[in-house]
């Protein structure tokens, strides 16, 4: 793991650091309906989470956007051992999961009655474990940095989250308020980015991190016609 996360074997960065806070918003066309169907009753949160192409909160705030900071000097180790995700009402707590290589992913079921069978697709096959109602979380250990899918094997085909296992610890994912906060960034020039996986669109900005609190907002733009054109071009020919 150290060869991947810290190939030059730097000591953990101990100089001045800054925190980056901000908000990710989106303008343009509203998110289209996904056309998915959801069980009635027990799956109360599924439609709100997966019913549209992406989730938008108040004042155009966009949820599930991955925000990253890279290109700084020094090694910033991950402070937490675990990245936690919950399931409630047939919905994951987020549609985008960002974790640092070396962390484990824990998926806990908050429902009172409904069981789930979460599985991390893209990782080596392992026995499918059941997340019992309000029981112990199911644990996953991604074997390498990369892109994975968190799904349910019960099955509930709409129940998905995109998982990014990153080589650096300076990242966050927005909630419905569109806000993010990334701590312990070494001061100096860095490259920041906000990515919304649902539409495969990102915005990059180079900024100077100063000691203390720093603020930066991102704005994405969604054009439904262009999105559909791009999606159709990506489809394989019959």
mmCIF file of C-alpha atoms in Angstrom:
data_model
loop_
_atom_site.group_PDB
_atom_site.id
_atom_site.type_symbol
_atom_site.label_atom_id
_atom_site.label_comp_id
_atom_site.label_asym_id
_atom_site.label_seq_id
_atom_site.Cartn_x
_atom_site.Cartn_y
_atom_site.Cartn_z
ATOM 1 C CA UNK A 1 0.000 0.000 0.000
ATOM 2 C CA UNK A 2 2.813 2.442 0.823
ATOM 3 C CA UNK A 3 4.285 1.972 -2.657
ATOM 4 C CA UNK A 4 1.011 3.175 -4.149
ATOM 5 C CA UNK A 5 0.103 5.932 -1.721
ATOM 6 C CA UNK A 6 3.576 7.280 -1.027
ATOM 7 C CA UNK A 7 6.035 5.959 -3.660
ATOM 8 C CA UNK A 8 8.749 8.483 -2.750
ATOM 9 C CA UNK A 9 8.492 7.516 0.944
ATOM 10 C CA UNK A 10 7.925 11.067 2.155
ATOM 11 C CA UNK A 11 7.311 11.571 5.847
ATOM 12 C CA UNK A 12 3.757 12.708 6.608
ATOM 13 C CA UNK A 13 3.417 16.388 5.795
ATOM 14 C CA UNK A 14 3.855 18.484 8.931
ATOM 15 C CA UNK A 15 3.953 22.040 7.558
ATOM 16 C CA UNK A 16 1.193 24.649 7.431
ATOM 17 C CA UNK A 17 -2.131 23.473 6.018
ATOM 18 C CA UNK A 18 -5.412 24.916 4.875
ATOM 19 C CA UNK A 19 -9.009 23.762 4.698
ATOM 20 C CA UNK A 20 -10.993 24.120 1.489
ATOM 21 C CA UNK A 21 -14.732 24.678 1.794
ATOM 22 C CA UNK A 22 -17.289 25.447 -0.854
ATOM 23 C CA UNK A 23 -20.366 24.484 -2.765
ATOM 24 C CA UNK A 24 -21.042 22.736 -6.059
ATOM 25 C CA UNK A 25 -24.034 23.927 -8.077
ATOM 26 C CA UNK A 26 -25.434 23.096 -11.492
ATOM 27 C CA UNK A 27 -27.210 25.189 -14.108
ATOM 28 C CA UNK A 28 -28.933 24.357 -17.379
ATOM 29 C CA UNK A 29 -31.538 21.679 -17.992
ATOM 30 C CA UNK A 30 -33.197 19.854 -15.072
ATOM 31 C CA UNK A 31 -32.237 16.198 -14.583
ATOM 32 C CA UNK A 32 -34.422 13.856 -16.649
ATOM 33 C CA UNK A 33 -36.384 10.978 -15.177
ATOM 34 C CA UNK A 34 -34.417 7.715 -15.165
ATOM 35 C CA UNK A 35 -37.486 5.626 -15.980
ATOM 36 C CA UNK A 36 -36.695 3.224 -13.135
ATOM 37 C CA UNK A 37 -39.488 1.639 -11.109
ATOM 38 C CA UNK A 38 -39.383 1.207 -7.355
ATOM 39 C CA UNK A 39 -41.279 -1.040 -4.928
ATOM 40 C CA UNK A 40 -43.987 0.827 -3.048
ATOM 41 C CA UNK A 41 -44.082 1.073 0.713
ATOM 42 C CA UNK A 42 -40.765 -0.258 1.966
ATOM 43 C CA UNK A 43 -38.614 1.639 -0.565
ATOM 44 C CA UNK A 44 -39.644 5.153 0.377
ATOM 45 C CA UNK A 45 -36.282 6.818 -0.305
ATOM 46 C CA UNK A 46 -35.403 5.064 -3.559
ATOM 47 C CA UNK A 47 -37.370 7.317 -5.916
ATOM 48 C CA UNK A 48 -35.900 10.487 -4.411
ATOM 49 C CA UNK A 49 -32.379 9.079 -4.700
ATOM 50 C CA UNK A 50 -32.502 7.302 -8.067
ATOM 51 C CA UNK A 51 -35.596 8.665 -9.833
ATOM 52 C CA UNK A 52 -33.663 11.294 -11.780
ATOM 53 C CA UNK A 53 -30.313 11.308 -13.563
ATOM 54 C CA UNK A 54 -28.753 13.330 -10.725
ATOM 55 C CA UNK A 55 -29.901 14.877 -7.450
ATOM 56 C CA UNK A 56 -30.414 18.616 -7.087
ATOM 57 C CA UNK A 57 -31.099 20.407 -3.802
ATOM 58 C CA UNK A 58 -32.121 23.953 -3.019
ATOM 59 C CA UNK A 59 -30.584 26.851 -4.953
ATOM 60 C CA UNK A 60 -29.226 24.480 -7.625
ATOM 61 C CA UNK A 61 -26.980 22.630 -5.186
ATOM 62 C CA UNK A 62 -25.865 19.296 -6.645
ATOM 63 C CA UNK A 63 -25.402 16.159 -4.562
ATOM 64 C CA UNK A 64 -22.982 13.275 -5.131
ATOM 65 C CA UNK A 65 -20.256 15.419 -6.717
ATOM 66 C CA UNK A 66 -16.697 14.256 -6.076
ATOM 67 C CA UNK A 67 -14.360 17.126 -5.134
ATOM 68 C CA UNK A 68 -10.602 16.528 -5.139
ATOM 69 C CA UNK A 69 -7.403 18.452 -4.429
ATOM 70 C CA UNK A 70 -4.081 17.302 -5.940
ATOM 71 C CA UNK A 71 -0.645 18.551 -7.071
ATOM 72 C CA UNK A 72 0.525 19.747 -3.657
ATOM 73 C CA UNK A 73 3.926 18.989 -2.164
ATOM 74 C CA UNK A 74 4.147 16.331 0.534
ATOM 75 C CA UNK A 75 2.293 13.225 1.630
ATOM 76 C CA UNK A 76 -1.039 13.670 3.431
ATOM 77 C CA UNK A 77 -2.093 10.406 5.106
ATOM 78 C CA UNK A 78 -5.723 9.433 5.577
ATOM 79 C CA UNK A 79 -6.982 10.226 9.092
ATOM 80 C CA UNK A 80 -9.846 7.727 9.165
ATOM 81 C CA UNK A 81 -9.665 3.935 8.868
ATOM 82 C CA UNK A 82 -13.214 3.566 7.601
ATOM 83 C CA UNK A 83 -15.483 5.103 4.968
ATOM 84 C CA UNK A 84 -19.090 4.531 6.034
ATOM 85 C CA UNK A 85 -22.190 4.189 3.870
ATOM 86 C CA UNK A 86 -25.703 3.439 5.097
ATOM 87 C CA UNK A 87 -28.798 1.954 3.460
ATOM 88 C CA UNK A 88 -32.303 3.131 4.345
ATOM 89 C CA UNK A 89 -35.549 2.834 2.400
ATOM 90 C CA UNK A 90 -33.795 0.947 -0.440
ATOM 91 C CA UNK A 91 -31.306 3.774 -0.992
ATOM 92 C CA UNK A 92 -27.642 4.275 -0.219
ATOM 93 C CA UNK A 93 -26.819 7.423 1.739
ATOM 94 C CA UNK A 94 -24.877 8.682 -1.282
ATOM 95 C CA UNK A 95 -24.645 7.858 -4.979
ATOM 96 C CA UNK A 96 -20.905 8.625 -4.994
ATOM 97 C CA UNK A 97 -18.418 7.209 -2.507
ATOM 98 C CA UNK A 98 -14.866 8.564 -2.241
ATOM 99 C CA UNK A 99 -12.334 6.703 -0.156
ATOM 100 C CA UNK A 100 -8.578 6.523 0.171
ATOM 101 C CA UNK A 101 -6.741 3.339 -0.752
ATOM 102 C CA UNK A 102 -6.100 1.488 2.508
ATOM 103 C CA UNK A 103 -9.428 2.415 4.034
ATOM 104 C CA UNK A 104 -12.144 -0.198 4.399
ATOM 105 C CA UNK A 105 -15.699 0.424 3.283
ATOM 106 C CA UNK A 106 -18.465 -0.359 5.753
ATOM 107 C CA UNK A 107 -22.098 -0.606 4.627
ATOM 108 C CA UNK A 108 -24.678 -0.542 7.416
ATOM 109 C CA UNK A 109 -28.407 -1.250 7.117
ATOM 110 C CA UNK A 110 -30.550 1.242 9.044
ATOM 111 C CA UNK A 111 -33.877 -0.358 8.115
ATOM 112 C CA UNK A 112 -35.946 -2.118 10.756
ATOM 113 C CA UNK A 113 -37.129 -5.078 8.655
ATOM 114 C CA UNK A 114 -35.582 -5.102 5.164
ATOM 115 C CA UNK A 115 -32.302 -7.035 4.615
ATOM 116 C CA UNK A 116 -29.815 -6.212 1.839
ATOM 117 C CA UNK A 117 -26.900 -7.992 0.178
ATOM 118 C CA UNK A 118 -24.377 -5.265 -0.703
ATOM 119 C CA UNK A 119 -21.561 -6.187 -3.044
ATOM 120 C CA UNK A 120 -18.554 -4.271 -4.355
ATOM 121 C CA UNK A 121 -18.346 -4.991 -8.084
ATOM 122 C CA UNK A 122 -14.880 -4.697 -9.554
ATOM 123 C CA UNK A 123 -13.214 -6.248 -6.521
ATOM 124 C CA UNK A 124 -12.243 -9.947 -6.432
ATOM 125 C CA UNK A 125 -15.216 -12.223 -5.812
ATOM 126 C CA UNK A 126 -16.035 -12.856 -2.209
ATOM 127 C CA UNK A 127 -18.927 -14.523 -0.443
ATOM 128 C CA UNK A 128 -21.999 -12.314 -0.620
ATOM 129 C CA UNK A 129 -22.760 -11.047 2.869
ATOM 130 C CA UNK A 130 -26.130 -9.987 4.204
ATOM 131 C CA UNK A 131 -26.593 -6.596 5.830
ATOM 132 C CA UNK A 132 -29.189 -7.469 8.436
ATOM 133 C CA UNK A 133 -31.671 -4.845 9.652
ATOM 134 C CA UNK A 134 -29.869 -2.584 12.114
ATOM 135 C CA UNK A 135 -27.109 -5.200 12.357
ATOM 136 C CA UNK A 136 -23.345 -5.149 11.965
ATOM 137 C CA UNK A 137 -22.038 -3.416 8.823
ATOM 138 C CA UNK A 138 -20.749 -5.391 5.853
ATOM 139 C CA UNK A 139 -17.057 -4.663 5.271
ATOM 140 C CA UNK A 140 -15.171 -4.363 1.980
ATOM 141 C CA UNK A 141 -11.437 -3.972 1.363
ATOM 142 C CA UNK A 142 -10.750 -2.647 -2.159
ATOM 143 C CA UNK A 143 -7.555 -4.359 -3.379
ATOM 144 C CA UNK A 144 -6.239 -1.395 -5.368
ATOM 145 C CA UNK A 145 -7.076 2.185 -6.322
ATOM 146 C CA UNK A 146 -9.690 2.458 -9.027
ATOM 147 C CA UNK A 147 -13.365 2.594 -9.864
ATOM 148 C CA UNK A 148 -15.933 0.220 -8.385
ATOM 149 C CA UNK A 149 -19.714 -0.170 -8.143
ATOM 150 C CA UNK A 150 -21.540 -0.760 -4.880
ATOM 151 C CA UNK A 151 -24.715 -2.712 -5.665
ATOM 152 C CA UNK A 152 -27.349 -4.877 -3.996
ATOM 153 C CA UNK A 153 -27.669 -8.565 -4.849
ATOM 154 C CA UNK A 154 -31.200 -9.085 -3.464
ATOM 155 C CA UNK A 155 -31.656 -7.777 -6.209
ATOM 156 C CA UNK A 156 -32.734 -4.175 -6.388
ATOM 157 C CA UNK A 157 -31.159 -3.085 -9.695
ATOM 158 C CA UNK A 158 -31.603 0.615 -8.975
ATOM 159 C CA UNK A 159 -29.644 0.422 -5.708
ATOM 160 C CA UNK A 160 -26.166 1.548 -6.805
ATOM 161 C CA UNK A 161 -23.318 3.836 -5.839
ATOM 162 C CA UNK A 162 -20.137 4.648 -7.725
ATOM 163 C CA UNK A 163 -17.032 4.093 -5.599
ATOM 164 C CA UNK A 164 -13.768 5.930 -6.245
ATOM 165 C CA UNK A 165 -10.758 4.494 -4.393
ATOM 166 C CA UNK A 166 -8.158 7.229 -4.641
ATOM 167 C CA UNK A 167 -4.385 7.445 -4.141
ATOM 168 C CA UNK A 168 -4.712 10.584 -2.025
ATOM 169 C CA UNK A 169 -6.691 11.614 1.046
ATOM 170 C CA UNK A 170 -7.765 15.115 0.023
ATOM 171 C CA UNK A 171 -11.294 14.557 -1.261
ATOM 172 C CA UNK A 172 -14.949 14.880 -0.311
ATOM 173 C CA UNK A 173 -18.426 14.214 -1.752
ATOM 174 C CA UNK A 174 -21.252 16.744 -1.670
ATOM 175 C CA UNK A 175 -24.602 16.148 -0.001
ATOM 176 C CA UNK A 176 -27.925 17.662 -1.035
ATOM 177 C CA UNK A 177 -26.716 21.068 0.162
ATOM 178 C CA UNK A 178 -23.905 20.882 -2.411
ATOM 179 C CA UNK A 179 -21.281 21.586 0.243
ATOM 180 C CA UNK A 180 -17.863 20.024 0.691
ATOM 181 C CA UNK A 181 -14.962 20.418 3.121
ATOM 182 C CA UNK A 182 -11.430 19.109 2.641
ATOM 183 C CA UNK A 183 -8.915 19.471 5.481
ATOM 184 C CA UNK A 184 -5.138 19.168 5.894
ATOM 185 C CA UNK A 185 -4.169 20.492 2.458
ATOM 186 C CA UNK A 186 -0.520 21.664 2.277
ATOM 187 C CA UNK A 187 -0.303 25.370 1.494
ATOM 188 C CA UNK A 188 0.663 26.413 -2.021
ATOM 189 C CA UNK A 189 -0.688 26.018 -5.529
ATOM 190 C CA UNK A 190 -2.975 23.033 -6.046
ATOM 191 C CA UNK A 191 -5.333 21.674 -8.675
ATOM 192 C CA UNK A 192 -8.951 21.238 -7.616
ATOM 193 C CA UNK A 193 -11.773 19.513 -9.452
ATOM 194 C CA UNK A 194 -15.475 18.785 -9.047
ATOM 195 C CA UNK A 195 -16.840 15.746 -10.909
ATOM 196 C CA UNK A 196 -20.471 14.666 -11.201
ATOM 197 C CA UNK A 197 -20.220 10.996 -12.253
ATOM 198 C CA UNK A 198 -23.878 10.739 -13.327
ATOM 199 C CA UNK A 199 -23.208 13.061 -16.271
ATOM 200 C CA UNK A 200 -19.446 12.437 -16.565
ATOM 201 C CA UNK A 201 -18.691 16.142 -16.323
ATOM 202 C CA UNK A 202 -16.075 17.969 -14.281
ATOM 203 C CA UNK A 203 -14.735 21.453 -13.636
ATOM 204 C CA UNK A 204 -11.075 22.070 -12.745
ATOM 205 C CA UNK A 205 -9.564 25.111 -11.045
ATOM 206 C CA UNK A 206 -5.994 25.914 -10.017
ATOM 207 C CA UNK A 207 -5.868 27.895 -6.774
ATOM 208 C CA UNK A 208 -3.488 28.896 -3.995
ATOM 209 C CA UNK A 209 -4.191 27.263 -0.643
ATOM 210 C CA UNK A 210 -3.401 29.531 2.279
ATOM 211 C CA UNK A 211 -3.091 28.573 5.916
ATOM 212 C CA UNK A 212 -6.482 28.435 7.591
ATOM 213 C CA UNK A 213 -9.799 28.465 5.783
ATOM 214 C CA UNK A 214 -10.134 28.790 2.002
ATOM 215 C CA UNK A 215 -13.357 29.041 -0.013
ATOM 216 C CA UNK A 216 -14.027 27.883 -3.565
ATOM 217 C CA UNK A 217 -17.282 27.206 -5.413
ATOM 218 C CA UNK A 218 -17.820 25.151 -8.559
ATOM 219 C CA UNK A 219 -20.583 25.406 -11.150
ATOM 220 C CA UNK A 220 -21.426 22.622 -13.589
ATOM 221 C CA UNK A 221 -23.629 23.000 -16.649
ATOM 222 C CA UNK A 222 -26.030 20.308 -17.854
ATOM 223 C CA UNK A 223 -27.212 20.299 -21.471
ATOM 224 C CA UNK A 224 -29.663 17.431 -21.954
ATOM 225 C CA UNK A 225 -29.390 17.380 -25.756
ATOM 226 C CA UNK A 226 -25.581 17.194 -25.645
ATOM 227 C CA UNK A 227 -25.737 14.555 -22.916
ATOM 228 C CA UNK A 228 -28.051 12.353 -24.988
ATOM 229 C CA UNK A 229 -25.890 12.835 -28.076
ATOM 230 C CA UNK A 230 -22.792 11.795 -26.169
ATOM 231 C CA UNK A 231 -24.601 8.805 -24.664
ATOM 232 C CA UNK A 232 -25.825 7.638 -28.060
ATOM 233 C CA UNK A 233 -22.336 7.909 -29.569
ATOM 234 C CA UNK A 234 -20.969 5.770 -26.743
ATOM 235 C CA UNK A 235 -23.383 2.922 -27.514
ATOM 236 C CA UNK A 236 -21.813 0.066 -29.514
ATOM 237 C CA UNK A 237 -23.084 -0.409 -33.050
ATOM 238 C CA UNK A 238 -25.468 -3.373 -33.510
#
